[in-house]
PDB file of C-alpha atoms in Angstrom:
ATOM      1  CA  MET A   1       2.396 -21.264 -23.298  1.00  0.00           C
ATOM      2  CA  ALA A   2       0.943 -23.069 -20.632  1.00  0.00           C
ATOM      3  CA  VAL A   3      -1.469 -21.587 -17.463  1.00  0.00           C
ATOM      4  CA  VAL A   4      -0.865 -23.714 -14.687  1.00  0.00           C
ATOM      5  CA  ASN A   5      -3.783 -24.275 -11.720  1.00  0.00           C
ATOM      6  CA  ARG A   6      -2.446 -25.150  -8.428  1.00  0.00           C
ATOM      7  CA  ARG A   7      -3.942 -27.938  -6.460  1.00  0.00           C
ATOM      8  CA  GLY A   8      -7.480 -27.023  -5.025  1.00  0.00           C
ATOM      9  CA  ARG A   9      -8.717 -24.925  -8.232  1.00  0.00           C
ATOM     10  CA  THR A  10     -10.964 -25.518 -11.273  1.00  0.00           C
ATOM     11  CA  PRO A  11      -9.989 -27.489 -13.617  1.00  0.00           C
ATOM     12  CA  SER A  12      -6.977 -28.679 -11.632  1.00  0.00           C
ATOM     13  CA  GLY A  13      -7.266 -32.017  -8.895  1.00  0.00           C
ATOM     14  CA  LEU A  14      -8.155 -31.877  -5.633  1.00  0.00           C
ATOM     15  CA  LEU A  15      -5.647 -31.389  -2.689  1.00  0.00           C
ATOM     16  CA  THR A  16      -4.363 -34.328  -0.801  1.00  0.00           C
ATOM     17  CA  SER A  17      -4.023 -34.787   2.837  1.00  0.00           C
ATOM     18  CA  ILE A  18       0.071 -35.183   1.756  1.00  0.00           C
ATOM     19  CA  TYR A  19       0.246 -31.671   0.178  1.00  0.00           C
ATOM     20  CA  SER A  20       2.730 -28.786   0.789  1.00  0.00           C
ATOM     21  CA  LEU A  21       4.575 -26.071  -0.560  1.00  0.00           C
ATOM     22  CA  GLN A  22       7.155 -28.378  -1.878  1.00  0.00           C
ATOM     23  CA  THR A  23       4.389 -30.578  -3.430  1.00  0.00           C
ATOM     24  CA  GLU A  24       3.644 -27.020  -5.996  1.00  0.00           C
ATOM     25  CA  VAL A  25       6.878 -27.169  -6.704  1.00  0.00           C
ATOM     26  CA  GLU A  26       7.226 -30.748  -7.784  1.00  0.00           C
ATOM     27  CA  ASP A  27       3.510 -30.499  -9.710  1.00  0.00           C
ATOM     28  CA  LEU A  28       4.982 -27.548 -11.478  1.00  0.00           C
ATOM     29  CA  GLY A  29       7.665 -29.848 -12.218  1.00  0.00           C
ATOM     30  CA  VAL A  30       6.119 -32.316 -13.925  1.00  0.00           C
ATOM     31  CA  ILE A  31       4.340 -29.621 -16.183  1.00  0.00           C
ATOM     32  CA  LEU A  32       7.954 -27.817 -17.246  1.00  0.00           C
ATOM     33  CA  ASP A  33       9.109 -31.690 -17.924  1.00  0.00           C
ATOM     34  CA  GLU A  34       6.350 -31.289 -20.803  1.00  0.00           C
ATOM     35  CA  PHE A  35       7.134 -28.311 -21.739  1.00  0.00           C
ATOM     36  CA  LYS A  36      11.427 -29.473 -22.564  1.00  0.00           C
ATOM     37  CA  GLY A  37      13.110 -26.089 -23.354  1.00  0.00           C
ATOM     38  CA  THR A  38      10.937 -23.850 -21.242  1.00  0.00           C
ATOM     39  CA  GLN A  39      12.344 -19.978 -21.266  1.00  0.00           C
ATOM     40  CA  ALA A  40      10.450 -18.127 -19.060  1.00  0.00           C
ATOM     41  CA  LEU A  41       8.055 -19.093 -15.957  1.00  0.00           C
ATOM     42  CA  PHE A  42       5.643 -16.157 -14.120  1.00  0.00           C
ATOM     43  CA  GLY A  43       4.706 -16.670 -10.867  1.00  0.00           C
ATOM     44  CA  TRP A  44       1.960 -14.727 -10.013  1.00  0.00           C
ATOM     45  CA  SER A  45       0.702 -14.058  -6.513  1.00  0.00           C
ATOM     46  CA  TYR A  46       2.009 -17.743  -4.304  1.00  0.00           C
ATOM     47  CA  GLY A  47       2.482 -19.098  -7.311  1.00  0.00           C
ATOM     48  CA  GLY A  48       5.415 -16.440  -7.683  1.00  0.00           C
ATOM     49  CA  LEU A  49       7.012 -18.242  -4.285  1.00  0.00           C
ATOM     50  CA  ILE A  50       6.548 -21.678  -6.263  1.00  0.00           C
ATOM     51  CA  ALA A  51       7.981 -19.959  -9.445  1.00  0.00           C
ATOM     52  CA  LEU A  52      11.286 -18.862  -7.771  1.00  0.00           C
ATOM     53  CA  LEU A  53      11.851 -22.587  -5.153  1.00  0.00           C
ATOM     54  CA  ALA A  54      11.359 -24.311  -8.713  1.00  0.00           C
ATOM     55  CA  ALA A  55      14.059 -22.335  -9.962  1.00  0.00           C
ATOM     56  CA  ASN A  56      16.351 -23.369  -7.833  1.00  0.00           C
ATOM     57  CA  GLU A  57      15.367 -26.955  -8.447  1.00  0.00           C
ATOM     58  CA  ARG A  58      16.016 -26.607 -12.213  1.00  0.00           C
ATOM     59  CA  PRO A  59      18.263 -24.082 -15.120  1.00  0.00           C
ATOM     60  CA  LEU A  60      15.348 -21.506 -16.276  1.00  0.00           C
ATOM     61  CA  HIS A  61      16.422 -18.252 -18.353  1.00  0.00           C
ATOM     62  CA  GLN A  62      14.158 -16.387 -16.825  1.00  0.00           C
ATOM     63  CA  VAL A  63      12.077 -16.001 -13.616  1.00  0.00           C
ATOM     64  CA  ILE A  64       9.304 -13.702 -13.036  1.00  0.00           C
ATOM     65  CA  ALA A  65       7.380 -13.353  -9.720  1.00  0.00           C
ATOM     66  CA  TYR A  66       4.686 -10.605  -9.266  1.00  0.00           C
ATOM     67  CA  GLU A  67       2.533 -10.604  -6.710  1.00  0.00           C
ATOM     68  CA  PRO A  68      -0.558  -8.043  -7.232  1.00  0.00           C
ATOM     69  CA  VAL A  69      -1.157  -4.908  -4.273  1.00  0.00           C
ATOM     70  CA  MET A  70      -3.750  -2.909  -3.668  1.00  0.00           C
ATOM     71  CA  ARG A  71      -4.160   0.539  -1.787  1.00  0.00           C
ATOM     72  CA  PRO A  72      -4.341   0.331   1.435  1.00  0.00           C
ATOM     73  CA  PHE A  73      -3.572  -3.530   1.051  1.00  0.00           C
ATOM     74  CA  GLY A  74      -2.839  -4.855   4.571  1.00  0.00           C
ATOM     75  CA  SER A  75      -2.246  -1.934   6.358  1.00  0.00           C
ATOM     76  CA  HIS A  76      -4.032  -2.728   9.199  1.00  0.00           C
ATOM     77  CA  ALA A  77      -1.595  -5.030   9.921  1.00  0.00           C
ATOM     78  CA  LEU A  78       1.284  -2.827   9.836  1.00  0.00           C
ATOM     79  CA  PRO A  79       1.676  -2.309  13.875  1.00  0.00           C
ATOM     80  CA  ASP A  80       1.800  -5.862  14.445  1.00  0.00           C
ATOM     81  CA  LEU A  81       4.385  -6.162  11.481  1.00  0.00           C
ATOM     82  CA  ARG A  82       6.636  -3.693  13.245  1.00  0.00           C
ATOM     83  CA  ALA A  83       5.927  -5.370  16.445  1.00  0.00           C
ATOM     84  CA  ALA A  84       7.438  -8.886  15.187  1.00  0.00           C
ATOM     85  CA  GLU A  85      10.405  -7.107  13.450  1.00  0.00           C
ATOM     86  CA  GLU A  86      11.696  -5.293  16.325  1.00  0.00           C
ATOM     87  CA  THR A  87      11.700  -8.820  17.700  1.00  0.00           C
ATOM     88  CA  ALA A  88      12.538 -10.234  14.939  1.00  0.00           C
ATOM     89  CA  ASP A  89       9.855 -12.642  15.325  1.00  0.00           C
ATOM     90  CA  TRP A  90      10.082 -14.154  11.496  1.00  0.00           C
ATOM     91  CA  ASP A  91       7.134 -16.754  12.801  1.00  0.00           C
ATOM     92  CA  ALA A  92       4.627 -14.063  14.256  1.00  0.00           C
ATOM     93  CA  THR A  93       5.992 -12.088  10.468  1.00  0.00           C
ATOM     94  CA  VAL A  94       4.158 -15.279   8.702  1.00  0.00           C
ATOM     95  CA  GLU A  95       0.926 -15.552  11.041  1.00  0.00           C
ATOM     96  CA  ILE A  96      -0.165 -12.099  10.713  1.00  0.00           C
ATOM     97  CA  VAL A  97       0.348 -11.651   7.398  1.00  0.00           C
ATOM     98  CA  ASN A  98      -1.222 -15.601   6.600  1.00  0.00           C
ATOM     99  CA  ARG A  99      -4.200 -14.934   9.445  1.00  0.00           C
ATOM    100  CA  GLN A 100      -4.351 -10.348   9.498  1.00  0.00           C
ATOM    101  CA  ILE A 101      -3.714 -10.223   5.289  1.00  0.00           C
ATOM    102  CA  ALA A 102      -4.769 -13.609   3.930  1.00  0.00           C
ATOM    103  CA  GLY A 103      -7.193 -14.439   6.013  1.00  0.00           C
ATOM    104  CA  LEU A 104      -6.468 -17.696   6.705  1.00  0.00           C
ATOM    105  CA  ASP A 105      -7.962 -19.736   9.846  1.00  0.00           C
ATOM    106  CA  THR A 106      -6.168 -21.140  12.786  1.00  0.00           C
ATOM    107  CA  ALA A 107      -6.724 -24.431  11.071  1.00  0.00           C
ATOM    108  CA  GLN A 108      -4.745 -23.289   7.684  1.00  0.00           C
ATOM    109  CA  VAL A 109      -1.852 -21.558   9.652  1.00  0.00           C
ATOM    110  CA  GLU A 110      -1.111 -24.356  11.412  1.00  0.00           C
ATOM    111  CA  ALA A 111      -1.070 -26.688   8.395  1.00  0.00           C
ATOM    112  CA  LEU A 112       1.341 -24.232   6.712  1.00  0.00           C
ATOM    113  CA  ARG A 113       3.415 -24.335  10.092  1.00  0.00           C
ATOM    114  CA  ALA A 114       3.276 -28.258   9.980  1.00  0.00           C
ATOM    115  CA  ASP A 115       5.212 -27.903   6.702  1.00  0.00           C
ATOM    116  CA  HIS A 116       8.542 -27.428   8.338  1.00  0.00           C
ATOM    117  CA  GLN A 117      10.436 -26.749   4.480  1.00  0.00           C
ATOM    118  CA  GLY A 118       7.741 -24.573   3.325  1.00  0.00           C
ATOM    119  CA  TRP A 119       7.000 -22.527   6.981  1.00  0.00           C
ATOM    120  CA  ALA A 120      10.995 -22.212   6.948  1.00  0.00           C
ATOM    121  CA  ALA A 121      10.517 -20.684   2.785  1.00  0.00           C
ATOM    122  CA  LEU A 122       8.603 -18.319   3.892  1.00  0.00           C
ATOM    123  CA  ARG A 123       9.786 -17.259   7.040  1.00  0.00           C
ATOM    124  CA  GLN A 124      13.059 -16.241   4.764  1.00  0.00           C
ATOM    125  CA  THR A 125      10.536 -14.318   2.604  1.00  0.00           C
ATOM    126  CA  GLU A 126       9.632 -11.634   5.170  1.00  0.00           C
ATOM    127  CA  PRO A 127      11.690  -8.370   5.087  1.00  0.00           C
ATOM    128  CA  ARG A 128      14.450  -7.455   6.971  1.00  0.00           C
ATOM    129  CA  ARG A 129      16.229  -3.983   7.275  1.00  0.00           C
ATOM    130  CA  ARG A 130      19.540  -3.779   6.742  1.00  0.00           C
TER     131      ARG A 130
END
């Protein structure tokens, strides 16, 4: 078993100017290459998204993505999320989640938005009514 700390988190390395969601997936790929034969991958919180994206690029027997939620987690953002959903504004939903719930500032959200592939992946994780 191995526990991977993402860049910018102790004891892992620092974030770089070319940091992106794809960088996260590539970093995980390096670890998986070191642990050949890995059967299961567990991703916690944002690591769950990274694990799911990594599973798109390599065969894994099992992927577990866990996003812990505590009440009343995000309830203050629900009116804005509902309004964005009603107009199918998925960019707004990603921004609301990252600003109002995750607490990122404008510069951090704009950095996420600049990673077009990563932003597109975040837009796809937003809930849709069926």
